[in-house]
XYZ file of C-alpha atoms in Angstrom:
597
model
C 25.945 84.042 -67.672
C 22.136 83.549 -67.055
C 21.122 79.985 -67.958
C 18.220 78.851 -68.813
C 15.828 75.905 -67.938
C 12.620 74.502 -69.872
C 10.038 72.523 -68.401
C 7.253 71.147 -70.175
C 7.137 75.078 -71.880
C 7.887 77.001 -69.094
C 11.458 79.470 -69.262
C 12.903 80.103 -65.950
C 16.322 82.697 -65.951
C 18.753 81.334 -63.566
C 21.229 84.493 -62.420
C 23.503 81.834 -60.757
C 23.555 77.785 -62.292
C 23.152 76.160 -59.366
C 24.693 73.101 -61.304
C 27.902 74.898 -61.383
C 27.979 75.014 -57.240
C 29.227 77.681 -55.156
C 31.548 79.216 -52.210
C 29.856 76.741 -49.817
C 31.205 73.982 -52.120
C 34.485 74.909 -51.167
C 34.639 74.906 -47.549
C 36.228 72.474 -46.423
C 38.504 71.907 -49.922
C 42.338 71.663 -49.554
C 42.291 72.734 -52.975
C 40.445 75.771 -52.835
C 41.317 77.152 -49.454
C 44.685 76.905 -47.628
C 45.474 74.679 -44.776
C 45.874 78.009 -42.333
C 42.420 78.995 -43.690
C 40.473 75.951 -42.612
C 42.218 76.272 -39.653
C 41.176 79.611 -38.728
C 37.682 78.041 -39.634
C 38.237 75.381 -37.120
C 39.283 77.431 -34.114
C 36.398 79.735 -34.961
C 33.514 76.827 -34.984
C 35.268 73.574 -33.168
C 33.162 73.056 -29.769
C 35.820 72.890 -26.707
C 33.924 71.083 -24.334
C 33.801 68.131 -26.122
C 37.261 68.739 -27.207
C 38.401 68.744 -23.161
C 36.357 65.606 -22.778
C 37.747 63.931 -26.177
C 41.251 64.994 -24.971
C 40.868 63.579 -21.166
C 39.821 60.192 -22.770
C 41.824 59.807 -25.846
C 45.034 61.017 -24.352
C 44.669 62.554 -20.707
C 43.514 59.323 -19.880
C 45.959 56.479 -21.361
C 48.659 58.786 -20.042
C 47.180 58.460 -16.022
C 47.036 55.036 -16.124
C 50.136 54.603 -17.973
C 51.436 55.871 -14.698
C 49.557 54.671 -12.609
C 50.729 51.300 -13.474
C 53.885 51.377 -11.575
C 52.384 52.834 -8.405
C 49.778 50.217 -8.104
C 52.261 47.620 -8.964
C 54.322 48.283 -6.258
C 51.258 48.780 -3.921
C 50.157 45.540 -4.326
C 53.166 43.867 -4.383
C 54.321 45.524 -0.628
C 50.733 43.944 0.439
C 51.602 40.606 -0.528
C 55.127 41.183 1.428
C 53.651 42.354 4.681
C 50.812 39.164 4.352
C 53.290 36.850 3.054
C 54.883 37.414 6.695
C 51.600 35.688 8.644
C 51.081 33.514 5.728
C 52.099 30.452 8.168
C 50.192 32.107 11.274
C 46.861 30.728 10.746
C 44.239 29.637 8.448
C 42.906 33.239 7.779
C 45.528 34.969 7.368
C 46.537 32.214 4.666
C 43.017 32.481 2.497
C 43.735 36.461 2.946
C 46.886 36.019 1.278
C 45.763 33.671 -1.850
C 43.010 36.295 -1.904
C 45.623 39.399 -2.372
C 47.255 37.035 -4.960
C 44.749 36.022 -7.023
C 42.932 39.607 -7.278
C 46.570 41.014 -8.053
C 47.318 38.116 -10.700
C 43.375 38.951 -11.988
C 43.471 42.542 -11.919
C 47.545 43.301 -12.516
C 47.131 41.465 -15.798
C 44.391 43.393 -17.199
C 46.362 46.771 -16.050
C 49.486 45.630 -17.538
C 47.439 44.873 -21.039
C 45.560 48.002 -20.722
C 48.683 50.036 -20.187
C 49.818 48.616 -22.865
C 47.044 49.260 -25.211
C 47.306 52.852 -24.408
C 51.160 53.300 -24.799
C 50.940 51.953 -28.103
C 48.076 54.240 -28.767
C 49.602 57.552 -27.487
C 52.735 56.054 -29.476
C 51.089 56.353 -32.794
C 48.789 58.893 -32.841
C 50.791 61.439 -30.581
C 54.555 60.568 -30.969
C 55.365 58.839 -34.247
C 53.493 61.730 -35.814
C 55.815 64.467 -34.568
C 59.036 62.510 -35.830
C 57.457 62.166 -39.270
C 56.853 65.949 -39.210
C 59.554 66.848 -38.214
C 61.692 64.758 -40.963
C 59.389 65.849 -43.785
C 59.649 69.559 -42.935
C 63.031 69.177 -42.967
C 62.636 67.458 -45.957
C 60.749 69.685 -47.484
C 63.098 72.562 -46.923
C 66.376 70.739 -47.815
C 64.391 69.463 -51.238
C 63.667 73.526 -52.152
C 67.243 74.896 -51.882
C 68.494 71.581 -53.796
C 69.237 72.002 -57.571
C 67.004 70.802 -59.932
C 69.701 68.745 -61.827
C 70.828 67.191 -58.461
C 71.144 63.600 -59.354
C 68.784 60.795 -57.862
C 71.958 59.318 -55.959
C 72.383 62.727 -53.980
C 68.396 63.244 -53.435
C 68.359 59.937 -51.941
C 71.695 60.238 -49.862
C 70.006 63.564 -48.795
C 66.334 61.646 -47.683
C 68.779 59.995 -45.539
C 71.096 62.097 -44.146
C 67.608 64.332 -42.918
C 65.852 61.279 -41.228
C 68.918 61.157 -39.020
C 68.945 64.932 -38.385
C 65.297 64.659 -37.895
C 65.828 62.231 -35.241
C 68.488 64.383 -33.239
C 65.961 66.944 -33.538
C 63.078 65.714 -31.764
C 65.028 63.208 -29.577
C 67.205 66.133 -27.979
C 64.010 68.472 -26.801
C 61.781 65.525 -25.592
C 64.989 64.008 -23.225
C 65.227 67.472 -21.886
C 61.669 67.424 -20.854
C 61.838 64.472 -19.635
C 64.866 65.254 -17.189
C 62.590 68.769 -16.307
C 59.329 66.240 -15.195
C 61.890 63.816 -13.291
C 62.043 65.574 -9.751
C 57.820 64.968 -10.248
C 57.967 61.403 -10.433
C 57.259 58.926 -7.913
C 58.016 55.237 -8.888
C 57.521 53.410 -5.176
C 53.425 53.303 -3.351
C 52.165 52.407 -0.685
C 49.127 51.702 0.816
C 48.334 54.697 2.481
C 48.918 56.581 -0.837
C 45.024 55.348 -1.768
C 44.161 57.720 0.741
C 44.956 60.481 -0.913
C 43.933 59.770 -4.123
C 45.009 63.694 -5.365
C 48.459 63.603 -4.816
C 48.731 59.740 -6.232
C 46.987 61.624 -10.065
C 49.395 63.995 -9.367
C 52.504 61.643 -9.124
C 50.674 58.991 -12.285
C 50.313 62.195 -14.695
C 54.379 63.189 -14.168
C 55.144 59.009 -14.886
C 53.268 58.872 -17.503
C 54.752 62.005 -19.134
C 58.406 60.975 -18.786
C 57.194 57.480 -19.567
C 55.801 58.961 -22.783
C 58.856 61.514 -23.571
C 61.605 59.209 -22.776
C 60.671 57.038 -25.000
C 59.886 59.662 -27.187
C 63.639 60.640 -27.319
C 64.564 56.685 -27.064
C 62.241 55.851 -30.385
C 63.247 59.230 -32.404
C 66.879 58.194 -32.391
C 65.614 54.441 -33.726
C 63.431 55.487 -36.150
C 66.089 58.454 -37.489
C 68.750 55.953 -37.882
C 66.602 53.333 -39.295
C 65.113 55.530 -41.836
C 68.720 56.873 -42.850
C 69.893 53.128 -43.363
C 67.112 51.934 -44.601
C 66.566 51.470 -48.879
C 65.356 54.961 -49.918
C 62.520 55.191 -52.917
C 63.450 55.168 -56.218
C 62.157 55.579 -59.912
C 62.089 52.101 -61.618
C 62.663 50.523 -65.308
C 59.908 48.274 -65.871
C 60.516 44.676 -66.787
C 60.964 43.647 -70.061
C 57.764 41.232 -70.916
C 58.425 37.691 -69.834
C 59.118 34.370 -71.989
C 56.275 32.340 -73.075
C 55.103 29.902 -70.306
C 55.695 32.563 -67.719
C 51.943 33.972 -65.717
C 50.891 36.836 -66.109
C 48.081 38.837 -64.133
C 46.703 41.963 -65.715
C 45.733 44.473 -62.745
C 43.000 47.236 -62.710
C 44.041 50.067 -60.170
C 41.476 52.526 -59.639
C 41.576 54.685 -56.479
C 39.577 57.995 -54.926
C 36.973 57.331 -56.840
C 34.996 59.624 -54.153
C 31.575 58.511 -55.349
C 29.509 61.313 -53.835
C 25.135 61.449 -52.932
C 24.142 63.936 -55.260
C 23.079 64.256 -58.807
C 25.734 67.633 -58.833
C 27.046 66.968 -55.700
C 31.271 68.132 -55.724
C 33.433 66.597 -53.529
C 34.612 68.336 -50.120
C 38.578 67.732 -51.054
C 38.758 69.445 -54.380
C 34.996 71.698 -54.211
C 34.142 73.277 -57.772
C 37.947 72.532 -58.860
C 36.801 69.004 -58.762
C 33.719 67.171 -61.055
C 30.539 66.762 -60.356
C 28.089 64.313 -59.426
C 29.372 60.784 -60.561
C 29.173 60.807 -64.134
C 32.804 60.883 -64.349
C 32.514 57.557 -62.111
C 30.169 55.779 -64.530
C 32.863 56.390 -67.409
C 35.493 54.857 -66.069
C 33.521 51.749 -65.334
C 32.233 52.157 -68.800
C 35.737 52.118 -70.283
C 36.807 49.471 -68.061
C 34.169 46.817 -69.074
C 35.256 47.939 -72.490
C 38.636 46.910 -71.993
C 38.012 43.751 -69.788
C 35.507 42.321 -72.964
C 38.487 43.215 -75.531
C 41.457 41.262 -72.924
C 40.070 40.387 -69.709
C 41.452 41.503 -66.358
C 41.996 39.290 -63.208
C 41.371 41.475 -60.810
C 39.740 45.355 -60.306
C 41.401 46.548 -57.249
C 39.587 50.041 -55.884
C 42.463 51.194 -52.708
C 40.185 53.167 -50.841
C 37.880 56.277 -50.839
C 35.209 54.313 -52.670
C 33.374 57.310 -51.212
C 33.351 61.112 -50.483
C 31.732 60.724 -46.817
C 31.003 57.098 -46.209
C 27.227 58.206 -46.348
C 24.853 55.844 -47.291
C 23.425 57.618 -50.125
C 27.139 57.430 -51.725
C 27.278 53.646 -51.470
C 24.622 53.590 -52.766
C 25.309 55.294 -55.716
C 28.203 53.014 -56.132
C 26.587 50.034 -56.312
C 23.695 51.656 -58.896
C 27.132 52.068 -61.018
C 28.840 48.987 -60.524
C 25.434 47.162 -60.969
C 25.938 47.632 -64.686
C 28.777 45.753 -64.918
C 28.629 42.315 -63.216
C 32.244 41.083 -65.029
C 33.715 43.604 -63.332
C 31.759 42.947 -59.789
C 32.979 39.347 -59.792
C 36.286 40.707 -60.188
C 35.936 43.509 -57.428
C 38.082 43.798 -54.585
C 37.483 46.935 -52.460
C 39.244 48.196 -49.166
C 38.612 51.295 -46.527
C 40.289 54.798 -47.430
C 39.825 57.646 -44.728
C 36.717 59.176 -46.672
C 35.017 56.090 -46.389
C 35.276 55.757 -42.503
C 37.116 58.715 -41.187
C 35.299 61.963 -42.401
C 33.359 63.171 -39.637
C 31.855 65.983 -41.870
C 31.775 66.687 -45.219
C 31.094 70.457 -44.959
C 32.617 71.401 -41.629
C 36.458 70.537 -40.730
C 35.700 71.568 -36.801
C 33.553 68.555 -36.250
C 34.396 66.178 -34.044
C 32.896 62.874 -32.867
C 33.180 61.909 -29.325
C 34.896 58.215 -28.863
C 31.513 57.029 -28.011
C 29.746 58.585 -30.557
C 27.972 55.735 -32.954
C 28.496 58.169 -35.940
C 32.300 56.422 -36.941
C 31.115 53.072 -36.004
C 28.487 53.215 -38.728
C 30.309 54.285 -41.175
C 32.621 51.617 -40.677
C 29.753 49.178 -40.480
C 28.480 50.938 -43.719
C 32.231 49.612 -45.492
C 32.023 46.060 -43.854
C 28.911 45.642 -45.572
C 29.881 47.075 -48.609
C 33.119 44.280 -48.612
C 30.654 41.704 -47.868
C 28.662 42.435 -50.843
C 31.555 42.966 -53.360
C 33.877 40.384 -52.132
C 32.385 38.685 -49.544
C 33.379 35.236 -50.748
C 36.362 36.115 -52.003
C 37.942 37.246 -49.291
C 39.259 35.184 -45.918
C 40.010 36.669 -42.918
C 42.974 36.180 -40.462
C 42.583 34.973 -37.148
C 45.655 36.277 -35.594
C 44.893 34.363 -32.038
C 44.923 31.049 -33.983
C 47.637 31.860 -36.148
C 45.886 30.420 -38.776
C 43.999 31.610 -42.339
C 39.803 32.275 -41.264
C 36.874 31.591 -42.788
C 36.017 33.882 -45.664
C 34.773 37.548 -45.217
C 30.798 36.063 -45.490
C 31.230 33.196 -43.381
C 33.027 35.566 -40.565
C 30.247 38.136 -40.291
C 27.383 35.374 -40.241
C 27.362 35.760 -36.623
C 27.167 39.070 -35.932
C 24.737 40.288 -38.889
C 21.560 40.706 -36.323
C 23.801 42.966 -34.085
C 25.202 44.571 -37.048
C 21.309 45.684 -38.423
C 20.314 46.481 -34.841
C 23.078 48.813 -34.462
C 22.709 50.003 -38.312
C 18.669 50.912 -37.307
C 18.849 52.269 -33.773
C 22.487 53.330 -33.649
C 22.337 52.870 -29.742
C 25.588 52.432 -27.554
C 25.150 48.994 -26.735
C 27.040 47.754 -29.252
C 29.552 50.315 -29.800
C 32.171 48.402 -28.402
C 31.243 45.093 -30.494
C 31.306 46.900 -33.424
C 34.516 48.684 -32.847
C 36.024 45.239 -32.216
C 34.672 43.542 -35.065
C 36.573 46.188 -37.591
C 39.366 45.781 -35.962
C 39.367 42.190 -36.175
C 38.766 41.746 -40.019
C 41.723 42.758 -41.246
C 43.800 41.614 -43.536
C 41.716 40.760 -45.523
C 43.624 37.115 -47.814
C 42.613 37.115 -51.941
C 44.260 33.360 -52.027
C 46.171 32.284 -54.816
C 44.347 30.206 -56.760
C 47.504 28.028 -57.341
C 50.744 27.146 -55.100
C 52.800 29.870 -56.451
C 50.130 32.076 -57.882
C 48.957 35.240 -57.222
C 47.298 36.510 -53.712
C 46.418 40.081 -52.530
C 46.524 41.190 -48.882
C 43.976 44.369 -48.212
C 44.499 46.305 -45.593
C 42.945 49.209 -43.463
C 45.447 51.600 -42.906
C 43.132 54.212 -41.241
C 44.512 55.666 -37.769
C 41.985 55.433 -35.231
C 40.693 59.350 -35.630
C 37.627 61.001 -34.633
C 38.413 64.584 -36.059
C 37.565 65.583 -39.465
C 40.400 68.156 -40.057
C 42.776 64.837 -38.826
C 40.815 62.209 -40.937
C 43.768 61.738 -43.308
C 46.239 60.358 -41.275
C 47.445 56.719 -41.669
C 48.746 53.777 -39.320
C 48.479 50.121 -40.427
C 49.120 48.353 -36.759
C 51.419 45.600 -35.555
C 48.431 42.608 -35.259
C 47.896 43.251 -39.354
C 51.355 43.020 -40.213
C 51.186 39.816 -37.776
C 48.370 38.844 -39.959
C 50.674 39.275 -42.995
C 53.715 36.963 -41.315
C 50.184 34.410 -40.795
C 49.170 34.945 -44.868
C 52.633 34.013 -45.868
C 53.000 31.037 -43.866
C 49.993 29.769 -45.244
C 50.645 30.339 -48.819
C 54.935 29.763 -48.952
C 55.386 29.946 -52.526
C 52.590 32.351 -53.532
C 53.418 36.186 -55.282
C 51.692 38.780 -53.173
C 50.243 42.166 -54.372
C 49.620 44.249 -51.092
C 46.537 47.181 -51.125
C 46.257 49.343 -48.716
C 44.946 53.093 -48.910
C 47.636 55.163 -47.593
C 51.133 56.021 -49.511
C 54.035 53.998 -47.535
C 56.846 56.450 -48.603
C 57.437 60.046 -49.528
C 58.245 60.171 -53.597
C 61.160 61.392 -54.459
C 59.737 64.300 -56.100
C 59.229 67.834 -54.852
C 55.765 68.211 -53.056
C 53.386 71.345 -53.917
C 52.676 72.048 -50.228
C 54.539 70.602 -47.023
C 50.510 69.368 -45.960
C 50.723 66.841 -48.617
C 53.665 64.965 -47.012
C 52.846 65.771 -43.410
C 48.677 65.838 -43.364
C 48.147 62.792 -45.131
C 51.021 60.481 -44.371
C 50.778 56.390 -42.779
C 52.963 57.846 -39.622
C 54.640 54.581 -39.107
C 55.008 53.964 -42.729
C 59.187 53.532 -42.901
C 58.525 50.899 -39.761
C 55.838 48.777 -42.125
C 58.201 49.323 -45.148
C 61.024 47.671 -43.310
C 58.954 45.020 -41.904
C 57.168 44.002 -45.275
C 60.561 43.871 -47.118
C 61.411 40.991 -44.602
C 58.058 39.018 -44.837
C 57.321 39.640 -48.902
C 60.577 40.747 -50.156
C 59.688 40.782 -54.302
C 56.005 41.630 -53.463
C 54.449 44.901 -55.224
C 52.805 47.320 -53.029
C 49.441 49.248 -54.139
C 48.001 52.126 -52.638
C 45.893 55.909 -53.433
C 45.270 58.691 -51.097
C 47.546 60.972 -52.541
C 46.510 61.097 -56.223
C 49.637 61.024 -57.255
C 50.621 58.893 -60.939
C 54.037 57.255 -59.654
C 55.592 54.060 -59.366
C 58.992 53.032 -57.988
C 60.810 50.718 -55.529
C 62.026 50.848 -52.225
C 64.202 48.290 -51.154
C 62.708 44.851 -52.791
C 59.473 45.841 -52.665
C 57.624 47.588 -56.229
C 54.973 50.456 -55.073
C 52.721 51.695 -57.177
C 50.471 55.253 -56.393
C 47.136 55.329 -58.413
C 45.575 58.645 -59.791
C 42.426 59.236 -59.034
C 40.379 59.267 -62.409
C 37.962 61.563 -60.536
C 39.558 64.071 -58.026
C 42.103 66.458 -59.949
C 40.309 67.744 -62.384
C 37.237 69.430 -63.731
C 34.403 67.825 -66.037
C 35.833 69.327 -68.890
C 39.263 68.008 -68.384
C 40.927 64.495 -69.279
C 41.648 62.266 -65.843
C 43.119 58.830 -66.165
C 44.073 55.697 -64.179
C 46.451 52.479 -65.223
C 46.016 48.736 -65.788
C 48.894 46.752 -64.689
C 50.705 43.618 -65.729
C 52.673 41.508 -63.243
C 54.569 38.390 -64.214
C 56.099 35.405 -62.141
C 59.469 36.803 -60.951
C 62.999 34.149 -61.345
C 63.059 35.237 -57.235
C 60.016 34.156 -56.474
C 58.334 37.773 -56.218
C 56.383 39.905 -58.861
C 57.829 41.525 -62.363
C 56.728 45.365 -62.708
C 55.943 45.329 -66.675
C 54.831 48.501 -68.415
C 51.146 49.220 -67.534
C 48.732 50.487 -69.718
C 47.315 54.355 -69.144
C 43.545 54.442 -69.591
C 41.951 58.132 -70.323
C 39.235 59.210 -68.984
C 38.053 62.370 -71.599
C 36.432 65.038 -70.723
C 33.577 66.395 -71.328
C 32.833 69.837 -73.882
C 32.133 72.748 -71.418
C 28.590 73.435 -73.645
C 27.826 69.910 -72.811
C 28.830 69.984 -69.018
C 26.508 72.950 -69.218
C 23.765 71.237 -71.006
C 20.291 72.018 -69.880
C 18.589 68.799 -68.114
């Protein structure tokens, strides 16, 4: 259809609307194209020189000096034997030895820490990963030939039954391996091996291999029978609504709101099967200030993908929004999805940043700032070292806001490294409870540490945040504790569309946080988005609620939605799930969506 524009009396004939986008808005959308397709795009544009050099220092690297660690353990420790020997011989060969033993103490500890760093890495972003794909493939398969009257009791005994199969699976081929490596390995150094520095690479890459495999095959059998034995997820019946005198806390969960930069600007995950621009944005926040005026809220929690790109032009179209509604700004709490800091590039799933790149850095800086503006005083941070509840958010970042503009206007690499530290150091993020036992949030960033956009999606929430968790609940004993984090902690127990949506986009050590939250918060509620998926359920203790996105699944002429929650004071000392409320989003006539400007 030919549309046409006026302006100020003159008629232009548009063949195409360029309002209504294109094929280029759908290149890089999962909903348009298949995974295999934007793969075939990827191996046809990704750049493998800097995928060599990403590889050697993400993962080629880490894996050398993982084995290198036991070499140049034993090197040093045969040169303190042989000086330990003229120790007592004289006065120089006595300062020699202290020498060898305090550069060993000084230098062993910082290889046994960086070794460490690096095993945990390659553990979860090149080993938990396979085990969770290989269960939910399995999973996957095993849910397709099941009936569909097959009873929620047998669907769950079935979840389990795979996670243990799914164990053998992957723990069988990677001990295999490791026995093939073995005859490679070399365990014992010497000094003369520094010589010959070759052969000693050689000998570190085959240890740090079986290193990495065996414990492949060691951790798949832990994490299959822990998953098997573990609660499995389940469909819920809400609480019934609590006696008088009982609190209550009335929850807004919005997620994927995906604000994007341009006036019809679609997003990159859904492309024209998606809405434009942000209008859609500015109506839920419309309908929400509605609702707070009519029975206010306590809290409007956004889990993640606040953006489409974590460009600057889309926070700041967010804030143009939310500036029109300041009750709902002082009620804000906002945390990092993968959009916001992990997209490399919105229109091209090859691109990848190099680890040194300043490109993720600022778009993490870009979030941090956008925290500190919506919840900067709000918010306290954990420090983890101290074992102790921080200063808030503001009063944390006081100190580092001239590096953090420097870095924001020159982008340089000398403060790369300070940057990357200070994200990592800010989470969780601690909503106190404004009374003894009332109600706190914990907010999480559950982002692995990617630089890839096609892997952007996966998840990880690491061992010092759930540290920071054991630290929040120490502090507050007999508080109730809603948890937010961006990533789903559990597969549904419904049938997926596509295997991508349980593999692509999963937190890869998310049965391992389940199990460790139910221990620290048992009775807390757990809120998350990613998947825009409406469902709620329990696993274990815990209450978990998904959030639709009121944006991403449909077009402008179709009705989205997202839900406001009640939670009351549990007998246990946890959180009641009642009913929530489901807020509509309507859409919009197609002869209006097509409306001339």
């Amino acid at each position: 259809m030919t549309t046409r524009y006026d302006h100020s009396g003159v008629h232009m004939a548009a063949i195409i609307d360029p309002r209504q986008g294109d094929a280029e808005d759908d290149a890089s959308s999962t909903k348009q194209r298949s995974l295999l397709s934007l793969a075939g795009s990827l191996l046809a544009e990704i750049s493998l020189p800097k995928l060599a050099l990403t590889w050697v220092l993400l993962i080629g690297a880490p894996a050398l000096l993982l084995g290198l660690a036991p070499l140049l353990a034993s090197i040093w420790l045969s040169t303190v034997s042989a000086k330990l020997a003229y120790a007592l011989s004289g006065l120089g060969s006595a300062l020699l030895l202290a020498g060898v033993v305090a550069l060993g103490w000084y230098g062993g500890t910082r290889l046994i820490r960086m070794a460490e760093h690096n095993f945990w890495a390659l553990n979860s972003l090149a080993v938990q990963p396979v085990y969770a794909m290989a269960r939910e493939a399995l999973r996957q398969l095993a849910e397709s030939l099941l009936a569909a009257t097959a009873s929620a009791e047998r669907r769950a005994a079935l979840r389990a039954a795979i996670a243990a199969v799914a164990g053998l699976a992957v723990a069988v081929p990677a001990a295999l391996l490791a026995m093939l490596v073995w005859p490679q390995t070399r365990w014992v150094g010497t000094a003369a091996d520094l010589a010959m520095p070759g052969q000693l690479a050689l000998a570190a890459l085959a240890n740090g291999f079986v290193l990495i495999v065996g414990y492949f095959a060691a951790a798949a059998l832990v994490w299959g029978f822990a998953d098997a034995t573990m609660a499995q997820p389940r469909d819920i019946r809400f609480a019934q609504p609590p006696e008088p005198g009982r609190r209550r806390w009335r929850i807004a969960h919005l997620s994927d709101i995906h604000t994007v930069g341009e006036r019809y600007g679609f997003r990159l995950e859904s492309g024209r099967a998606g809405s434009r621009g942000n209008d859609r944005v500015r109506h839920a926040l419309a309908r929400l200030d509605a609702l707070h005026a009519a029975q206010p809220l306590d809290v409007v929690l956004v889990t993640g993908d606040v953006t489409d790109a974590g460009r600057s032009a889309e926070w700041a179209e967010f804030f143009d929004a939310l500036a029109l509604y300041p009750a709902l700004a002082e009620r804000l709490l906002i945390l990092p999805g993968n959009h916001d800091v992990n997209v490399v590039d919105r229109a091209n799933p090859a691109r990848l940043d190099m680890p040194f790149s300043p490109n993720k850095r600022l778009r993490q800086l870009r979030t941090i700032s956008a925290m500190a503006a919506v919840q900067g005083g709000r918010v306290r941070v954990v420090d983890v070292a101290a074992g102790r509840i921080g200063p808030t958010l503001e009063e944390a970042l006081a100190p580092h806001r001239a590096a953090m503009r420097e870095f924001a206007d020159t982008g340089t690499l000398r403060h790369i490294l300070a940057m990357a530290d200070l994200w990592a150091g800010l989470f969780p993020l601690v909503y106190p409870p404004d009374t003894e036992d009332g109600l706190g949030l914990i907010l999480l960033d559950s982002n692995a540490d990617t630089h890839f956009s096609f892997t952007n999606a996966l998840g990880l929430v690491s061992v010092a945040q759930v540290r920071g968790i054991e630290i929040a609940k120490a502090h507050y004993p007999a508080a109730r504790w809603l948890v937010g984090l961006h990533h789903h902690v559990v597969e549904y127990p419904m049938p997926a569309k596509q295997l991508s949506e349980r593999i692509g986009t999963a937190l890869v050590n998310g049965s391992w946080f389940v199990r460790r939250l139910q221990r620290i918060l048992p009775g807390a509620v757990v809120m998350h988005g990613h998947r825009h998926i409406d469902w709620i359920g329990a696993c274990g203790s815990l209450r978990i609620v998904s959030a639709p996105s009121p944006v991403m699944e449909a077009t402008d002429d179709k009705p989205t939605h997202f839900l406001i929650h009640t939670l009351a004071d549990g007998a246990d000392g946890g959180l009641d799930l009642l009913e929530p409320e489901r807020i509509v989003i309507a859409g919009e006539p197609v002869a209006a969506a097509a409306a001339i400007l």
